[in-house]
Amino acid sequence: MERHLLLTMGGDGGESWNLRFVAGFFRCKTALRLTLFYVVPDAYTAGLGEVILSDAQMRQGMEQLARARRWAVEHGFAAENVETRAVPRQFGVVRDIVEEAHRGLYDAVVSGRRYLGWLEQTYTTSVSRGLLGEEIAFPLWVCHQPEPGLSGVLLCVDGSGENLRMADHVGFMLNTPGAEDHTVTLLHCRESGREPGREPGNGAGHGPDGACGDTSGHASGLGSCMSGEEAIAAAREAVLANGVDEARIRVLMVRDRDCSDRADKAETILRVAERDRFAVVAVGRRTALPDTLMRRMFGRSVSERLHDRVNRFSLWVSK
């Protein structure tokens, strides 16, 4: 079965890190279909059926798309499987990407993350961060400049519905021809001193986002009634159901005091990802609170903190 990915162009300053990640992650590209998508920022609609474009912006977009397509074909993608699309901005770049993704029923949206300094992260919403805050029905991949030698997926497990959807997506993508070399590690983080068994459905450290929770104010869902062992078993089953060989799955249980706070949870995940050189960190994420300045400064979830630290691995997020 062909996997169809929507790659947003322009969010990483023209470096096409998302395309480079896909090319490096999948050794064989025959089962992949790519749509390279560019929203022309200075275009607008003047009336029904009438579109006014900035010639300079359209030319820039088309040139970037042509370069990206040429690079993709040179690196093994079939020319007939690489489509380019430049569209006029209608609702804003982020919303236009979301509309296209929902309309086209893509298997994932793949965005490059442009590097931003701390102040820029606080006051500016990038395309990838904007997508992270949207109501989306598709997995989102956020990519930075890929580092050679990284391999495998670190799937952060909490038993929530969002997390199990990500487990299903990881299994689906790892069963793609060309991804056979990648393993998946199921990471569950339990607070130090907590005995195995049922974990509480409320309180810090047990929320929707990733192995250690999001603590964004939501306490409902499967994650609130599953023990760590049950959550791992459910995630394993979701991966296996996609045809991934059991030998490619491993489990990592982390008992750490770092799992009691959102910032420390993200640091724990980052430490494991960097130590074992994973190519992907995969998490589930519940609907976020509105993206405000106060939230960016003080209320960021685990997935948002991971997004801000994407500099080696790619971040896969499912809602």
mmCIF file of C-alpha atoms in Angstrom:
data_model
loop_
_atom_site.group_PDB
_atom_site.id
_atom_site.type_symbol
_atom_site.label_atom_id
_atom_site.label_comp_id
_atom_site.label_asym_id
_atom_site.label_seq_id
_atom_site.Cartn_x
_atom_site.Cartn_y
_atom_site.Cartn_z
ATOM 1 C CA MET A 1 0.000 0.000 0.000
ATOM 2 C CA GLU A 2 1.378 3.365 -1.050
ATOM 3 C CA ARG A 3 2.117 5.961 1.668
ATOM 4 C CA HIS A 4 1.247 9.511 0.668
ATOM 5 C CA LEU A 5 3.036 12.345 2.503
ATOM 6 C CA LEU A 6 2.340 16.081 2.276
ATOM 7 C CA LEU A 7 5.603 18.011 2.622
ATOM 8 C CA THR A 8 5.292 21.705 3.395
ATOM 9 C CA MET A 9 7.859 23.851 1.618
ATOM 10 C CA GLY A 10 9.306 27.086 3.007
ATOM 11 C CA GLY A 11 8.955 26.596 6.758
ATOM 12 C CA ASP A 12 12.641 25.767 7.216
ATOM 13 C CA GLY A 13 13.958 28.681 5.175
ATOM 14 C CA GLY A 14 14.234 26.676 1.958
ATOM 15 C CA GLU A 15 16.511 23.928 3.325
ATOM 16 C CA SER A 16 13.843 21.222 2.776
ATOM 17 C CA TRP A 17 14.857 19.401 5.948
ATOM 18 C CA ASN A 18 11.571 17.506 5.843
ATOM 19 C CA LEU A 19 12.393 16.109 2.394
ATOM 20 C CA ARG A 20 15.923 15.238 3.485
ATOM 21 C CA PHE A 21 14.563 13.415 6.528
ATOM 22 C CA VAL A 22 12.119 11.328 4.465
ATOM 23 C CA ALA A 23 14.846 10.467 1.953
ATOM 24 C CA GLY A 24 17.180 9.354 4.722
ATOM 25 C CA PHE A 25 14.630 7.478 6.833
ATOM 26 C CA PHE A 26 13.307 5.267 4.014
ATOM 27 C CA ARG A 27 16.044 3.277 2.311
ATOM 28 C CA CYS A 28 13.720 2.340 -0.564
ATOM 29 C CA LYS A 29 11.349 4.984 -1.910
ATOM 30 C CA THR A 30 9.141 2.912 -4.212
ATOM 31 C CA ALA A 31 6.189 2.817 -1.794
ATOM 32 C CA LEU A 32 6.233 6.564 -1.126
ATOM 33 C CA ARG A 33 4.247 9.264 -2.870
ATOM 34 C CA LEU A 34 5.122 12.893 -2.109
ATOM 35 C CA THR A 35 3.207 16.111 -2.592
ATOM 36 C CA LEU A 36 5.470 19.157 -2.181
ATOM 37 C CA PHE A 37 3.176 21.969 -1.074
ATOM 38 C CA TYR A 38 3.856 25.705 -1.047
ATOM 39 C CA VAL A 39 1.446 28.421 0.100
ATOM 40 C CA VAL A 40 2.205 31.675 -1.735
ATOM 41 C CA PRO A 41 2.166 34.199 1.141
ATOM 42 C CA ASP A 42 1.353 37.337 -0.883
ATOM 43 C CA ALA A 43 -1.471 35.803 -2.894
ATOM 44 C CA TYR A 44 -5.093 36.558 -2.138
ATOM 45 C CA THR A 45 -8.510 36.073 -3.654
ATOM 46 C CA ALA A 46 -10.250 39.209 -4.909
ATOM 47 C CA GLY A 47 -13.538 37.448 -5.558
ATOM 48 C CA LEU A 48 -15.114 34.131 -6.424
ATOM 49 C CA GLY A 49 -12.800 32.349 -8.829
ATOM 50 C CA GLU A 50 -10.427 35.331 -9.031
ATOM 51 C CA VAL A 51 -6.918 34.965 -7.593
ATOM 52 C CA ILE A 52 -4.299 37.699 -7.536
ATOM 53 C CA LEU A 53 -0.723 36.522 -7.116
ATOM 54 C CA SER A 54 2.508 38.254 -6.335
ATOM 55 C CA ASP A 55 4.740 37.421 -9.290
ATOM 56 C CA ALA A 56 7.888 37.508 -7.173
ATOM 57 C CA GLN A 57 6.461 35.245 -4.455
ATOM 58 C CA MET A 58 5.001 32.794 -6.961
ATOM 59 C CA ARG A 59 8.275 32.649 -8.880
ATOM 60 C CA GLN A 60 10.188 32.056 -5.647
ATOM 61 C CA GLY A 61 7.793 29.292 -4.618
ATOM 62 C CA MET A 62 7.886 27.554 -7.975
ATOM 63 C CA GLU A 63 11.682 27.682 -8.036
ATOM 64 C CA GLN A 64 11.864 26.137 -4.571
ATOM 65 C CA LEU A 65 9.405 23.424 -5.554
ATOM 66 C CA ALA A 66 11.351 22.665 -8.731
ATOM 67 C CA ARG A 67 14.631 22.389 -6.777
ATOM 68 C CA ALA A 68 13.030 20.151 -4.166
ATOM 69 C CA ARG A 69 11.444 17.888 -6.768
ATOM 70 C CA ARG A 70 14.711 17.596 -8.689
ATOM 71 C CA TRP A 71 16.545 16.715 -5.456
ATOM 72 C CA ALA A 72 13.909 14.094 -4.577
ATOM 73 C CA VAL A 73 14.189 12.358 -7.946
ATOM 74 C CA GLU A 74 17.996 12.427 -7.772
ATOM 75 C CA HIS A 75 17.787 10.690 -4.371
ATOM 76 C CA GLY A 76 15.638 7.785 -5.458
ATOM 77 C CA PHE A 77 12.012 8.918 -5.516
ATOM 78 C CA ALA A 78 10.125 7.983 -8.682
ATOM 79 C CA ALA A 79 9.461 11.085 -10.773
ATOM 80 C CA GLU A 80 5.821 10.105 -11.264
ATOM 81 C CA ASN A 81 5.383 9.903 -7.464
ATOM 82 C CA VAL A 82 6.559 13.463 -6.719
ATOM 83 C CA GLU A 83 3.910 16.134 -7.236
ATOM 84 C CA THR A 84 4.339 19.884 -6.682
ATOM 85 C CA ARG A 85 1.587 22.304 -5.750
ATOM 86 C CA ALA A 86 1.707 26.066 -5.212
ATOM 87 C CA VAL A 87 -1.542 27.620 -3.990
ATOM 88 C CA PRO A 88 -2.569 31.160 -3.082
ATOM 89 C CA ARG A 89 -2.914 31.972 0.594
ATOM 90 C CA GLN A 90 -6.558 32.114 1.620
ATOM 91 C CA PHE A 91 -6.900 31.582 5.380
ATOM 92 C CA GLY A 92 -3.253 31.898 6.427
ATOM 93 C CA VAL A 93 -0.339 29.544 5.744
ATOM 94 C CA VAL A 94 -1.068 27.170 8.647
ATOM 95 C CA ARG A 95 -4.795 26.950 8.005
ATOM 96 C CA ASP A 96 -4.233 26.453 4.270
ATOM 97 C CA ILE A 97 -1.912 23.517 5.017
ATOM 98 C CA VAL A 98 -4.497 22.011 7.372
ATOM 99 C CA GLU A 99 -7.238 22.398 4.761
ATOM 100 C CA GLU A 100 -5.099 20.690 2.110
ATOM 101 C CA ALA A 101 -4.113 17.874 4.493
ATOM 102 C CA HIS A 102 -7.719 17.120 5.437
ATOM 103 C CA ARG A 103 -8.898 17.367 1.846
ATOM 104 C CA GLY A 104 -6.155 15.117 0.468
ATOM 105 C CA LEU A 105 -6.322 12.445 3.217
ATOM 106 C CA TYR A 106 -2.532 12.244 3.454
ATOM 107 C CA ASP A 107 -0.907 9.697 5.749
ATOM 108 C CA ALA A 108 1.131 12.467 7.411
ATOM 109 C CA VAL A 109 2.054 16.129 7.063
ATOM 110 C CA VAL A 110 5.826 16.624 7.145
ATOM 111 C CA SER A 111 7.067 20.082 8.131
ATOM 112 C CA GLY A 112 10.584 21.449 8.383
ATOM 113 C CA ARG A 113 11.338 23.325 11.592
ATOM 114 C CA ARG A 114 13.251 26.539 11.069
ATOM 115 C CA TYR A 115 15.711 27.281 13.862
ATOM 116 C CA LEU A 116 14.529 30.052 16.167
ATOM 117 C CA GLY A 117 16.284 31.559 19.156
ATOM 118 C CA TRP A 118 14.595 31.562 22.585
ATOM 119 C CA LEU A 119 13.110 35.030 22.184
ATOM 120 C CA GLU A 120 11.836 34.206 18.707
ATOM 121 C CA GLN A 121 10.267 31.005 20.029
ATOM 122 C CA THR A 122 8.510 33.013 22.732
ATOM 123 C CA TYR A 123 7.122 35.773 20.528
ATOM 124 C CA THR A 124 6.832 34.064 17.135
ATOM 125 C CA THR A 125 4.642 31.169 15.991
ATOM 126 C CA SER A 126 6.420 29.109 13.324
ATOM 127 C CA VAL A 127 4.507 27.053 10.775
ATOM 128 C CA SER A 128 5.327 23.771 12.528
ATOM 129 C CA ARG A 129 4.354 25.166 15.937
ATOM 130 C CA GLY A 130 1.179 26.601 14.444
ATOM 131 C CA LEU A 131 0.293 23.174 13.048
ATOM 132 C CA LEU A 132 0.938 21.636 16.462
ATOM 133 C CA GLY A 133 -1.762 23.849 17.958
ATOM 134 C CA GLU A 134 -4.397 23.188 15.295
ATOM 135 C CA GLU A 135 -7.322 20.775 15.397
ATOM 136 C CA ILE A 136 -5.913 18.146 13.053
ATOM 137 C CA ALA A 137 -6.948 14.631 12.083
ATOM 138 C CA PHE A 138 -3.579 13.600 10.660
ATOM 139 C CA PRO A 139 -0.144 12.790 12.122
ATOM 140 C CA LEU A 140 2.342 15.668 12.025
ATOM 141 C CA TRP A 141 6.070 15.189 11.524
ATOM 142 C CA VAL A 142 8.372 18.062 12.518
ATOM 143 C CA CYS A 143 11.893 17.782 11.105
ATOM 144 C CA HIS A 144 15.136 19.656 11.629
ATOM 145 C CA GLN A 145 18.383 19.196 9.727
ATOM 146 C CA PRO A 146 18.816 15.388 9.818
ATOM 147 C CA GLU A 147 21.923 13.946 11.438
ATOM 148 C CA PRO A 148 23.507 10.914 9.713
ATOM 149 C CA GLY A 149 23.507 7.640 11.604
ATOM 150 C CA LEU A 150 20.273 8.073 13.557
ATOM 151 C CA SER A 151 17.854 5.164 13.445
ATOM 152 C CA GLY A 152 14.673 3.837 14.987
ATOM 153 C CA VAL A 153 11.590 5.312 16.632
ATOM 154 C CA LEU A 154 11.220 6.139 20.332
ATOM 155 C CA LEU A 155 7.468 5.775 20.941
ATOM 156 C CA CYS A 156 6.474 7.446 24.212
ATOM 157 C CA VAL A 157 3.668 5.412 25.791
ATOM 158 C CA ASP A 158 0.866 6.491 28.146
ATOM 159 C CA GLY A 159 -2.141 4.453 27.009
ATOM 160 C CA SER A 160 -4.276 7.394 25.862
ATOM 161 C CA GLY A 161 -6.345 7.239 22.696
ATOM 162 C CA GLU A 162 -4.065 9.802 21.052
ATOM 163 C CA ASN A 163 -1.045 7.727 21.989
ATOM 164 C CA LEU A 164 -2.539 4.519 20.594
ATOM 165 C CA ARG A 165 -3.286 6.327 17.337
ATOM 166 C CA MET A 166 0.394 7.265 17.187
ATOM 167 C CA ALA A 167 1.376 3.642 17.896
ATOM 168 C CA ASP A 168 -0.813 2.578 14.966
ATOM 169 C CA HIS A 169 0.805 5.243 12.761
ATOM 170 C CA VAL A 170 4.328 4.170 13.776
ATOM 171 C CA GLY A 171 3.496 0.570 12.921
ATOM 172 C CA PHE A 172 1.982 1.612 9.588
ATOM 173 C CA MET A 173 5.042 3.636 8.596
ATOM 174 C CA LEU A 174 7.595 1.087 9.844
ATOM 175 C CA ASN A 175 5.902 -1.587 7.735
ATOM 176 C CA THR A 176 6.603 0.527 4.637
ATOM 177 C CA PRO A 177 9.114 -1.090 2.242
ATOM 178 C CA GLY A 178 12.413 0.659 2.889
ATOM 179 C CA ALA A 179 11.854 1.108 6.649
ATOM 180 C CA GLU A 180 12.760 -2.458 7.644
ATOM 181 C CA ASP A 181 16.019 -1.379 9.308
ATOM 182 C CA HIS A 182 14.212 0.708 11.924
ATOM 183 C CA THR A 183 13.145 -0.629 15.310
ATOM 184 C CA VAL A 184 10.585 0.861 17.690
ATOM 185 C CA THR A 185 11.255 1.336 21.404
ATOM 186 C CA LEU A 186 8.223 1.714 23.684
ATOM 187 C CA LEU A 187 9.170 4.170 26.412
ATOM 188 C CA HIS A 188 7.082 4.455 29.567
ATOM 189 C CA CYS A 189 8.138 6.771 32.356
ATOM 190 C CA ARG A 190 6.993 6.080 35.914
ATOM 191 C CA GLU A 191 7.675 8.338 38.863
ATOM 192 C CA SER A 192 10.192 7.044 41.375
ATOM 193 C CA GLY A 193 8.579 5.374 44.331
ATOM 194 C CA ARG A 194 5.339 4.493 42.521
ATOM 195 C CA GLU A 195 4.481 0.827 42.741
ATOM 196 C CA PRO A 196 3.408 -1.048 39.623
ATOM 197 C CA GLY A 197 -0.324 -1.265 39.021
ATOM 198 C CA ARG A 198 -3.048 1.233 38.411
ATOM 199 C CA GLU A 199 -1.793 4.752 38.048
ATOM 200 C CA PRO A 200 -3.871 7.748 39.071
ATOM 201 C CA GLY A 201 -5.939 9.501 36.443
ATOM 202 C CA ASN A 202 -5.249 12.988 37.736
ATOM 203 C CA GLY A 203 -2.362 15.104 38.933
ATOM 204 C CA ALA A 204 1.003 16.117 37.513
ATOM 205 C CA GLY A 205 2.760 13.569 35.398
ATOM 206 C CA HIS A 206 -0.294 11.674 34.158
ATOM 207 C CA GLY A 207 -1.753 13.478 31.236
ATOM 208 C CA PRO A 208 -2.176 13.187 27.524
ATOM 209 C CA ASP A 209 1.141 13.968 25.955
ATOM 210 C CA GLY A 210 3.810 11.335 25.506
ATOM 211 C CA ALA A 211 5.383 8.830 27.883
ATOM 212 C CA CYS A 212 5.056 10.999 30.934
ATOM 213 C CA GLY A 213 1.936 13.033 30.293
ATOM 214 C CA ASP A 214 1.114 16.528 29.165
ATOM 215 C CA THR A 215 -0.396 18.037 32.332
ATOM 216 C CA SER A 216 -2.245 20.540 30.174
ATOM 217 C CA GLY A 217 -5.396 20.325 32.238
ATOM 218 C CA HIS A 218 -6.985 17.260 30.640
ATOM 219 C CA ALA A 219 -7.427 14.150 32.760
ATOM 220 C CA SER A 220 -9.846 12.008 30.781
ATOM 221 C CA GLY A 221 -9.057 9.245 28.311
ATOM 222 C CA LEU A 222 -7.493 5.816 28.267
ATOM 223 C CA GLY A 223 -4.291 7.053 29.840
ATOM 224 C CA SER A 224 -6.128 7.697 33.113
ATOM 225 C CA CYS A 225 -7.145 4.046 33.678
ATOM 226 C CA MET A 226 -4.217 2.029 32.319
ATOM 227 C CA SER A 227 -1.190 0.861 34.220
ATOM 228 C CA GLY A 228 2.192 1.254 32.573
ATOM 229 C CA GLU A 229 2.254 -2.440 31.695
ATOM 230 C CA GLU A 230 -1.200 -2.244 30.115
ATOM 231 C CA ALA A 231 -0.277 0.878 28.150
ATOM 232 C CA ILE A 232 2.848 -0.823 26.792
ATOM 233 C CA ALA A 233 0.874 -3.953 25.871
ATOM 234 C CA ALA A 234 -1.732 -1.874 24.013
ATOM 235 C CA ALA A 235 0.931 0.097 22.130
ATOM 236 C CA ARG A 236 2.782 -3.097 21.234
ATOM 237 C CA GLU A 237 -0.431 -4.627 19.893
ATOM 238 C CA ALA A 238 -1.131 -1.527 17.773
ATOM 239 C CA VAL A 239 2.345 -1.715 16.223
ATOM 240 C CA LEU A 240 2.152 -5.493 15.643
ATOM 241 C CA ALA A 241 -1.279 -5.170 14.023
ATOM 242 C CA ASN A 242 0.393 -3.315 11.140
ATOM 243 C CA GLY A 243 2.646 -6.273 10.331
ATOM 244 C CA VAL A 244 5.831 -5.143 12.113
ATOM 245 C CA ASP A 245 7.884 -8.123 13.288
ATOM 246 C CA GLU A 246 7.922 -8.526 17.071
ATOM 247 C CA ALA A 247 11.724 -8.782 16.972
ATOM 248 C CA ARG A 248 11.838 -5.078 15.981
ATOM 249 C CA ILE A 249 10.036 -3.963 19.178
ATOM 250 C CA ARG A 250 11.702 -3.339 22.518
ATOM 251 C CA VAL A 251 10.468 -1.886 25.807
ATOM 252 C CA LEU A 252 12.155 0.695 28.011
ATOM 253 C CA MET A 253 10.662 1.436 31.443
ATOM 254 C CA VAL A 254 12.136 4.492 33.117
ATOM 255 C CA ARG A 255 11.588 4.972 36.842
ATOM 256 C CA ASP A 256 12.797 8.481 37.470
ATOM 257 C CA ARG A 257 11.986 11.431 39.671
ATOM 258 C CA ASP A 258 12.254 13.472 36.464
ATOM 259 C CA CYS A 259 8.788 12.230 35.508
ATOM 260 C CA SER A 260 7.049 14.523 38.010
ATOM 261 C CA ASP A 261 7.257 17.766 36.023
ATOM 262 C CA ARG A 262 6.529 18.688 32.398
ATOM 263 C CA ALA A 263 9.935 20.262 31.744
ATOM 264 C CA ASP A 264 11.739 17.344 33.389
ATOM 265 C CA LYS A 265 9.643 14.820 31.457
ATOM 266 C CA ALA A 266 10.718 16.392 28.203
ATOM 267 C CA GLU A 267 14.326 16.346 29.408
ATOM 268 C CA THR A 268 14.028 12.634 30.241
ATOM 269 C CA ILE A 269 12.710 11.869 26.753
ATOM 270 C CA LEU A 270 15.412 14.019 25.177
ATOM 271 C CA ARG A 271 18.115 12.294 27.220
ATOM 272 C CA VAL A 272 16.954 8.846 26.070
ATOM 273 C CA ALA A 273 16.568 10.001 22.452
ATOM 274 C CA GLU A 274 20.048 11.482 22.298
ATOM 275 C CA ARG A 275 21.741 8.682 24.228
ATOM 276 C CA ASP A 276 20.370 5.940 21.964
ATOM 277 C CA ARG A 277 20.473 8.107 18.808
ATOM 278 C CA PHE A 278 16.858 7.726 17.706
ATOM 279 C CA ALA A 279 15.795 9.213 14.390
ATOM 280 C CA VAL A 280 12.226 9.831 15.620
ATOM 281 C CA VAL A 281 10.458 10.631 18.873
ATOM 282 C CA ALA A 282 6.731 9.830 18.605
ATOM 283 C CA VAL A 283 4.057 11.104 21.018
ATOM 284 C CA GLY A 284 0.310 11.443 21.338
ATOM 285 C CA ARG A 285 -1.093 14.867 22.115
ATOM 286 C CA ARG A 286 -4.497 15.999 23.323
ATOM 287 C CA THR A 287 -6.052 19.205 22.015
ATOM 288 C CA ALA A 288 -3.894 22.087 23.182
ATOM 289 C CA LEU A 289 -4.916 25.230 24.954
ATOM 290 C CA PRO A 290 -4.874 28.404 22.804
ATOM 291 C CA ASP A 291 -1.417 29.460 21.661
ATOM 292 C CA THR A 292 -0.856 32.613 23.709
ATOM 293 C CA LEU A 293 2.250 34.433 24.867
ATOM 294 C CA MET A 294 1.656 33.323 28.483
ATOM 295 C CA ARG A 295 1.290 29.715 27.382
ATOM 296 C CA ARG A 296 4.507 29.862 25.358
ATOM 297 C CA MET A 297 6.374 31.227 28.346
ATOM 298 C CA PHE A 298 4.901 29.167 31.201
ATOM 299 C CA GLY A 299 2.371 26.581 30.079
ATOM 300 C CA ARG A 300 4.012 24.516 27.360
ATOM 301 C CA SER A 301 3.171 20.833 27.105
ATOM 302 C CA VAL A 302 5.676 18.001 26.699
ATOM 303 C CA SER A 303 5.200 17.888 22.910
ATOM 304 C CA GLU A 304 5.685 21.671 22.685
ATOM 305 C CA ARG A 305 8.887 21.428 24.714
ATOM 306 C CA LEU A 306 10.089 18.596 22.496
ATOM 307 C CA HIS A 307 9.200 20.671 19.428
ATOM 308 C CA ASP A 308 11.356 23.528 20.684
ATOM 309 C CA ARG A 309 14.277 21.113 21.085
ATOM 310 C CA VAL A 310 14.023 19.352 17.722
ATOM 311 C CA ASN A 311 17.591 19.618 16.467
ATOM 312 C CA ARG A 312 18.576 16.008 15.760
ATOM 313 C CA PHE A 313 15.575 13.697 15.794
ATOM 314 C CA SER A 314 12.242 14.311 14.096
ATOM 315 C CA LEU A 315 9.091 14.663 16.206
ATOM 316 C CA TRP A 316 5.961 12.727 15.213
ATOM 317 C CA VAL A 317 2.724 13.890 16.856
ATOM 318 C CA SER A 318 -0.778 12.418 16.732
ATOM 319 C CA LYS A 319 -3.944 13.912 18.224
#
